[in-house]
Amino acid sequence: MSLPYLDADTLYSQIGPAAAVQILGDALAAGLDPEADSPRLFAPTQRGEFLIMPALGTERNGVKVLTVDPQNTAVGLPKIQGSYLLFDAATSAVIAVLDGTALTALRTPGTTVLALREMAKATPFFSAKPQVLVYGTGIQAKNHIRYFHALFGQSEFVLVGRALAKAQAAAAELAAEGISIHAEEDPAVEEADVIICASSSPAPLFDGARVAGHALVAAIGQHGLEHRELDAQLMLRAEVIVEGRASALRENGNTVDLHAGGQWLGPAPLNVRELAAGQFTRTKGRPAVYTGVGMAWEDLAMASAAVDLCNVALQ
């Protein structure tokens, strides 16, 4: 019997934006603790790095192996490529192999939009027709727009990229899907209700002083303490939520102003599980920031759900 393989088309057909958000929310509601997640392992390649992400569950375990090659985008290839192995926890047998790139493209915006949804619930002054500013033109930026639009259908988007032509092309692709969007070079940051950073920029994307006091901000485009999309100005004035506290201390450059020597300088930020449990409250006049680097539990939850959804085809 051959090992089942779930390719990108299968994953996209089985798991849409609302389903992805629901899968991750259900995992957190069932008691999953992001702080118990396995650390991500790194190893260099000739032009980038390997990312190895193991995760343990109650019935299934899994590991994702990715390569990250920043030079690929210049020749039209994906920056991130890889595969996911899903195991039966009781027998340690491999159940299925999944496209790791597609899995990442599903679970990352799912986690971000889950966080933004819960942050919006805690914001009594959140706009019914949010103006959303998105940095980035790759698959993560586009999928974040698709996911946010699926949950907040009245949103209007502005897309910003390092090259206006690429931003315009991405905006045209999304507009063809019925999303209200256009591209700009110099956006009005202060007018945004929501800002999503899904870029490969190693340095802050905008002056944090320009962010409105009511705004929600999500930054998920980078990992590594030496890289950041948000500046200290914003992080020090915002109410901050992290994907996981331990993962943030290890590799989230956006949070470096908030800790030293492995210890938080003030109250430890809430993580996404605590956010989803309703523990977050907004303070008027302070932006709210969610920032994450991608965690292995998200891949396991998504891969396990995908295998269940495809169960008939896998038998």
GROMACS .gro file of C-alpha atoms in nm:
model
  315
    1MET     CA    1   0.000   0.000   0.000
    2SER     CA    2   0.147   0.336  -0.102
    3LEU     CA    3   0.179   0.617   0.148
    4PRO     CA    4  -0.095   0.880   0.099
    5TYR     CA    5   0.027   1.218  -0.025
    6LEU     CA    6  -0.183   1.534   0.008
    7ASP     CA    7  -0.064   1.786  -0.248
    8ALA     CA    8  -0.121   2.160  -0.251
    9ASP     CA    9  -0.439   2.143  -0.461
   10THR     CA   10  -0.590   1.887  -0.223
   11LEU     CA   11  -0.508   2.093   0.084
   12TYR     CA   12  -0.649   2.413  -0.066
   13SER     CA   13  -0.965   2.235  -0.179
   14GLN     CA   14  -1.029   2.081   0.162
   15ILE     CA   15  -0.941   2.373   0.391
   16GLY     CA   16  -1.069   2.722   0.320
   17PRO     CA   17  -1.010   3.034   0.529
   18ALA     CA   18  -1.300   2.987   0.772
   19ALA     CA   19  -1.216   2.619   0.820
   20ALA     CA   20  -0.848   2.696   0.887
   21VAL     CA   21  -0.936   2.950   1.155
   22GLN     CA   22  -1.184   2.705   1.309
   23ILE     CA   23  -0.932   2.417   1.314
   24LEU     CA   24  -0.676   2.627   1.502
   25GLY     CA   25  -0.934   2.774   1.738
   26ASP     CA   26  -1.066   2.426   1.817
   27ALA     CA   27  -0.713   2.302   1.894
   28LEU     CA   28  -0.661   2.584   2.142
   29ALA     CA   29  -1.006   2.537   2.298
   30ALA     CA   30  -0.930   2.167   2.345
   31GLY     CA   31  -0.641   2.257   2.573
   32LEU     CA   32  -0.341   2.286   2.344
   33ASP     CA   33  -0.068   2.489   2.515
   34PRO     CA   34   0.159   2.691   2.282
   35GLU     CA   35   0.416   2.713   2.559
   36ALA     CA   36   0.466   2.335   2.543
   37ASP     CA   37   0.543   2.345   2.170
   38SER     CA   38   0.873   2.195   2.055
   39PRO     CA   39   1.143   2.448   1.964
   40ARG     CA   40   1.210   2.492   1.595
   41LEU     CA   41   1.544   2.357   1.476
   42PHE     CA   42   1.763   2.539   1.224
   43ALA     CA   43   2.046   2.424   1.001
   44PRO     CA   44   2.219   2.621   0.723
   45THR     CA   45   2.199   2.537   0.354
   46GLN     CA   46   2.410   2.680   0.072
   47ARG     CA   47   2.171   2.975   0.018
   48GLY     CA   48   1.946   2.975   0.322
   49GLU     CA   49   1.843   2.733   0.593
   50PHE     CA   50   1.651   2.422   0.688
   51LEU     CA   51   1.362   2.459   0.933
   52ILE     CA   52   1.270   2.141   1.120
   53MET     CA   53   0.951   2.161   1.325
   54PRO     CA   54   0.842   1.859   1.534
   55ALA     CA   55   0.514   1.853   1.727
   56LEU     CA   56   0.351   1.605   1.963
   57GLY     CA   57  -0.024   1.553   1.993
   58THR     CA   58  -0.247   1.310   2.179
   59GLU     CA   59  -0.329   1.085   1.882
   60ARG     CA   60  -0.088   1.207   1.614
   61ASN     CA   61   0.259   1.353   1.593
   62GLY     CA   62   0.425   1.530   1.306
   63VAL     CA   63   0.732   1.702   1.172
   64LYS     CA   64   0.768   1.963   0.901
   65VAL     CA   65   1.094   2.003   0.711
   66LEU     CA   66   1.128   2.320   0.507
   67THR     CA   67   1.398   2.498   0.315
   68VAL     CA   68   1.409   2.878   0.314
   69ASP     CA   69   1.594   3.031   0.018
   70PRO     CA   70   1.549   3.410  -0.011
   71GLN     CA   71   1.715   3.411  -0.355
   72ASN     CA   72   1.438   3.196  -0.505
   73THR     CA   73   1.189   3.480  -0.535
   74ALA     CA   74   1.412   3.661  -0.786
   75VAL     CA   75   1.371   3.371  -1.031
   76GLY     CA   76   1.004   3.301  -0.967
   77LEU     CA   77   1.046   3.011  -0.726
   78PRO     CA   78   0.893   2.981  -0.377
   79LYS     CA   79   1.104   3.116  -0.093
   80ILE     CA   80   0.980   2.831   0.129
   81GLN     CA   81   0.953   2.466   0.018
   82GLY     CA   82   0.917   2.139   0.205
   83SER     CA   83   0.709   1.846   0.324
   84TYR     CA   84   0.518   1.735   0.633
   85LEU     CA   85   0.518   1.384   0.782
   86LEU     CA   86   0.218   1.289   0.996
   87PHE     CA   87   0.260   0.995   1.237
   88ASP     CA   88   0.026   0.780   1.445
   89ALA     CA   89   0.124   0.852   1.806
   90ALA     CA   90   0.040   0.501   1.927
   91THR     CA   91   0.248   0.312   1.671
   92SER     CA   92   0.491   0.580   1.542
   93ALA     CA   93   0.390   0.477   1.190
   94VAL     CA   94   0.373   0.739   0.916
   95ILE     CA   95   0.011   0.809   0.820
   96ALA     CA   96   0.059   1.054   0.537
   97VAL     CA   97   0.289   1.304   0.368
   98LEU     CA   98   0.162   1.654   0.297
   99ASP     CA   99   0.286   1.948   0.094
  100GLY     CA  100   0.467   2.153   0.358
  101THR     CA  101   0.463   2.477   0.161
  102ALA     CA  102   0.086   2.469   0.119
  103LEU     CA  103   0.041   2.369   0.483
  104THR     CA  104   0.240   2.676   0.589
  105ALA     CA  105   0.038   2.894   0.354
  106LEU     CA  106  -0.281   2.771   0.524
  107ARG     CA  107  -0.191   2.770   0.890
  108THR     CA  108  -0.003   3.102   0.910
  109PRO     CA  109  -0.289   3.327   0.797
  110GLY     CA  110  -0.527   3.104   0.990
  111THR     CA  111  -0.343   3.179   1.314
  112THR     CA  112  -0.306   3.549   1.236
  113VAL     CA  113  -0.670   3.600   1.145
  114LEU     CA  114  -0.780   3.397   1.448
  115ALA     CA  115  -0.577   3.640   1.661
  116LEU     CA  116  -0.713   3.946   1.480
  117ARG     CA  117  -1.069   3.817   1.513
  118GLU     CA  118  -1.031   3.775   1.888
  119MET     CA  119  -0.860   4.114   1.920
  120ALA     CA  120  -1.147   4.273   1.726
  121LYS     CA  121  -1.399   4.107   1.960
  122ALA     CA  122  -1.221   4.273   2.251
  123THR     CA  123  -1.231   4.613   2.075
  124PRO     CA  124  -1.567   4.786   2.130
  125PHE     CA  125  -1.457   5.064   1.893
  126PHE     CA  126  -1.356   4.831   1.608
  127SER     CA  127  -1.483   4.949   1.269
  128ALA     CA  128  -1.760   4.756   1.092
  129LYS     CA  129  -1.583   4.839   0.764
  130PRO     CA  130  -1.213   4.817   0.852
  131GLN     CA  131  -0.944   4.980   0.641
  132VAL     CA  132  -0.668   4.720   0.617
  133LEU     CA  133  -0.309   4.796   0.522
  134VAL     CA  134  -0.102   4.494   0.417
  135TYR     CA  135   0.275   4.484   0.362
  136GLY     CA  136   0.402   4.211   0.130
  137THR     CA  137   0.318   4.071  -0.212
  138GLY     CA  138   0.389   3.698  -0.175
  139ILE     CA  139   0.159   3.406  -0.099
  140GLN     CA  140   0.146   3.487   0.273
  141ALA     CA  141   0.039   3.846   0.213
  142LYS     CA  142  -0.223   3.740  -0.040
  143ASN     CA  143  -0.357   3.460   0.179
  144HIS     CA  144  -0.377   3.691   0.480
  145ILE     CA  145  -0.594   3.922   0.269
  146ARG     CA  146  -0.811   3.631   0.154
  147TYR     CA  147  -0.853   3.503   0.509
  148PHE     CA  148  -0.928   3.843   0.661
  149HIS     CA  149  -1.174   3.918   0.383
  150ALA     CA  150  -1.348   3.583   0.444
  151LEU     CA  151  -1.416   3.682   0.807
  152PHE     CA  152  -1.456   4.058   0.760
  153GLY     CA  153  -1.626   4.089   0.422
  154GLN     CA  154  -1.672   4.468   0.433
  155SER     CA  155  -1.298   4.533   0.460
  156GLU     CA  156  -1.108   4.752   0.217
  157PHE     CA  157  -0.742   4.675   0.155
  158VAL     CA  158  -0.432   4.869   0.058
  159LEU     CA  159  -0.134   4.656  -0.051
  160VAL     CA  160   0.225   4.778  -0.021
  161GLY     CA  161   0.532   4.609  -0.167
  162ARG     CA  162   0.893   4.699  -0.229
  163ALA     CA  163   0.808   4.723  -0.601
  164LEU     CA  164   0.485   4.898  -0.694
  165ALA     CA  165   0.442   4.683  -1.005
  166LYS     CA  166   0.444   4.363  -0.797
  167ALA     CA  167   0.197   4.514  -0.551
  168GLN     CA  168  -0.029   4.618  -0.837
  169ALA     CA  169  -0.016   4.270  -0.990
  170ALA     CA  170  -0.103   4.108  -0.655
  171ALA     CA  171  -0.383   4.358  -0.599
  172ALA     CA  172  -0.525   4.286  -0.946
  173GLU     CA  173  -0.523   3.912  -0.873
  174LEU     CA  174  -0.715   3.965  -0.550
  175ALA     CA  175  -0.954   4.221  -0.700
  176ALA     CA  176  -1.050   3.956  -0.957
  177GLU     CA  177  -1.166   3.746  -0.661
  178GLY     CA  178  -1.406   4.019  -0.549
  179ILE     CA  179  -1.184   4.183  -0.286
  180SER     CA  180  -1.183   4.563  -0.260
  181ILE     CA  181  -0.812   4.641  -0.289
  182HIS     CA  182  -0.557   4.868  -0.451
  183ALA     CA  183  -0.180   4.915  -0.429
  184GLU     CA  184   0.006   5.220  -0.301
  185GLU     CA  185   0.370   5.321  -0.255
  186ASP     CA  186   0.323   5.561   0.038
  187PRO     CA  187   0.015   5.454   0.235
  188ALA     CA  188  -0.158   5.654   0.508
  189VAL     CA  189  -0.050   5.436   0.801
  190GLU     CA  190  -0.237   5.653   1.050
  191GLU     CA  191  -0.570   5.586   0.875
  192ALA     CA  192  -0.550   5.206   0.896
  193ASP     CA  193  -0.779   5.016   1.132
  194VAL     CA  194  -0.576   4.698   1.076
  195ILE     CA  195  -0.214   4.659   0.963
  196ILE     CA  196  -0.082   4.318   0.855
  197CYS     CA  197   0.291   4.273   0.800
  198ALA     CA  198   0.371   3.963   0.594
  199SER     CA  199   0.692   4.075   0.429
  200SER     CA  200   1.050   3.956   0.404
  201SER     CA  201   1.186   4.292   0.520
  202PRO     CA  202   1.450   4.255   0.794
  203ALA     CA  203   1.390   4.611   0.917
  204PRO     CA  204   1.079   4.797   1.045
  205LEU     CA  205   0.833   4.877   0.769
  206PHE     CA  206   0.697   5.208   0.899
  207ASP     CA  207   0.724   5.461   1.181
  208GLY     CA  208   0.531   5.313   1.472
  209ALA     CA  209   0.435   5.659   1.593
  210ARG     CA  210   0.203   5.684   1.290
  211VAL     CA  211  -0.013   5.388   1.396
  212ALA     CA  212  -0.353   5.499   1.525
  213GLY     CA  213  -0.437   5.433   1.887
  214HIS     CA  214  -0.737   5.217   1.792
  215ALA     CA  215  -0.552   5.003   1.537
  216LEU     CA  216  -0.488   4.629   1.535
  217VAL     CA  217  -0.147   4.524   1.404
  218ALA     CA  218  -0.023   4.175   1.311
  219ALA     CA  219   0.338   4.099   1.215
  220ILE     CA  220   0.430   3.747   1.104
  221GLY     CA  221   0.669   3.782   0.812
  222GLN     CA  222   1.002   3.722   0.984
  223HIS     CA  223   1.175   3.500   1.236
  224GLY     CA  224   1.505   3.553   1.415
  225LEU     CA  225   1.588   3.804   1.688
  226GLU     CA  226   1.791   4.009   1.440
  227HIS     CA  227   1.492   4.070   1.208
  228ARG     CA  228   1.183   4.276   1.281
  229GLU     CA  229   0.891   4.431   1.094
  230LEU     CA  230   0.775   4.657   1.380
  231ASP     CA  231   0.984   4.924   1.551
  232ALA     CA  232   1.040   4.990   1.921
  233GLN     CA  233   0.819   5.299   1.905
  234LEU     CA  234   0.516   5.083   1.831
  235MET     CA  235   0.604   4.784   2.048
  236LEU     CA  236   0.658   4.995   2.360
  237ARG     CA  237   0.327   5.181   2.329
  238ALA     CA  238   0.115   4.884   2.224
  239GLU     CA  239  -0.069   4.608   2.406
  240VAL     CA  240   0.120   4.303   2.281
  241ILE     CA  241   0.002   3.946   2.222
  242VAL     CA  242   0.244   3.678   2.108
  243GLU     CA  243   0.191   3.345   1.940
  244GLY     CA  244   0.382   3.186   2.229
  245ARG     CA  245   0.596   3.348   2.497
  246ALA     CA  246   0.875   3.090   2.474
  247SER     CA  247   0.889   3.109   2.095
  248ALA     CA  248   0.892   3.489   2.109
  249LEU     CA  249   1.188   3.488   2.348
  250ARG     CA  250   1.373   3.247   2.118
  251GLU     CA  251   1.315   3.404   1.778
  252ASN     CA  252   1.072   3.694   1.746
  253GLY     CA  253   1.268   4.009   1.666
  254ASN     CA  254   0.960   4.228   1.707
  255THR     CA  255   0.965   4.161   2.081
  256VAL     CA  256   1.333   4.233   2.155
  257ASP     CA  257   1.250   4.562   2.330
  258LEU     CA  258   1.025   4.379   2.576
  259HIS     CA  259   1.271   4.130   2.727
  260ALA     CA  260   1.634   4.082   2.824
  261GLY     CA  261   1.831   3.777   2.934
  262GLY     CA  262   1.535   3.552   2.865
  263GLN     CA  263   1.305   3.747   3.099
  264TRP     CA  264   1.021   3.987   3.022
  265LEU     CA  265   1.096   4.342   3.140
  266GLY     CA  266   0.733   4.402   3.233
  267PRO     CA  267   0.425   4.184   3.260
  268ALA     CA  268   0.457   3.887   3.026
  269PRO     CA  269   0.236   3.926   2.717
  270LEU     CA  270  -0.064   3.705   2.665
  271ASN     CA  271  -0.026   3.423   2.414
  272VAL     CA  272  -0.274   3.328   2.144
  273ARG     CA  273  -0.440   3.061   2.360
  274GLU     CA  274  -0.511   3.313   2.636
  275LEU     CA  275  -0.634   3.560   2.375
  276ALA     CA  276  -0.875   3.301   2.233
  277ALA     CA  277  -0.994   3.223   2.586
  278GLY     CA  278  -1.114   3.584   2.624
  279GLN     CA  279  -0.843   3.709   2.859
  280PHE     CA  280  -0.756   4.016   2.649
  281THR     CA  281  -0.908   4.360   2.703
  282ARG     CA  282  -0.835   4.674   2.505
  283THR     CA  283  -0.719   5.005   2.643
  284LYS     CA  284  -0.846   5.299   2.444
  285GLY     CA  285  -0.565   5.497   2.285
  286ARG     CA  286  -0.319   5.207   2.272
  287PRO     CA  287  -0.269   5.000   1.956
  288ALA     CA  288  -0.291   4.623   1.992
  289VAL     CA  289  -0.017   4.410   1.834
  290TYR     CA  290  -0.013   4.039   1.759
  291THR     CA  291   0.320   3.894   1.649
  292GLY     CA  292   0.425   3.539   1.568
  293VAL     CA  293   0.695   3.338   1.395
  294GLY     CA  294   0.504   3.019   1.309
  295MET     CA  295   0.478   2.723   1.546
  296ALA     CA  296   0.477   2.348   1.502
  297TRP     CA  297   0.144   2.288   1.681
  298GLU     CA  298  -0.032   2.482   1.405
  299ASP     CA  299   0.108   2.249   1.137
  300LEU     CA  300   0.006   1.940   1.334
  301ALA     CA  301  -0.349   2.067   1.389
  302MET     CA  302  -0.388   2.155   1.021
  303ALA     CA  303  -0.226   1.836   0.888
  304SER     CA  304  -0.435   1.614   1.115
  305ALA     CA  305  -0.755   1.791   1.014
  306ALA     CA  306  -0.664   1.764   0.646
  307VAL     CA  307  -0.611   1.388   0.674
  308ASP     CA  308  -0.946   1.350   0.848
  309LEU     CA  309  -1.121   1.557   0.581
  310CYS     CA  310  -0.964   1.340   0.310
  311ASN     CA  311  -1.029   1.014   0.493
  312VAL     CA  312  -1.242   0.849   0.221
  313ALA     CA  313  -0.980   0.916  -0.046
  314LEU     CA  314  -0.703   0.781   0.177
  315GLN     CA  315  -0.861   0.442   0.248
   0.00000   0.00000   0.00000
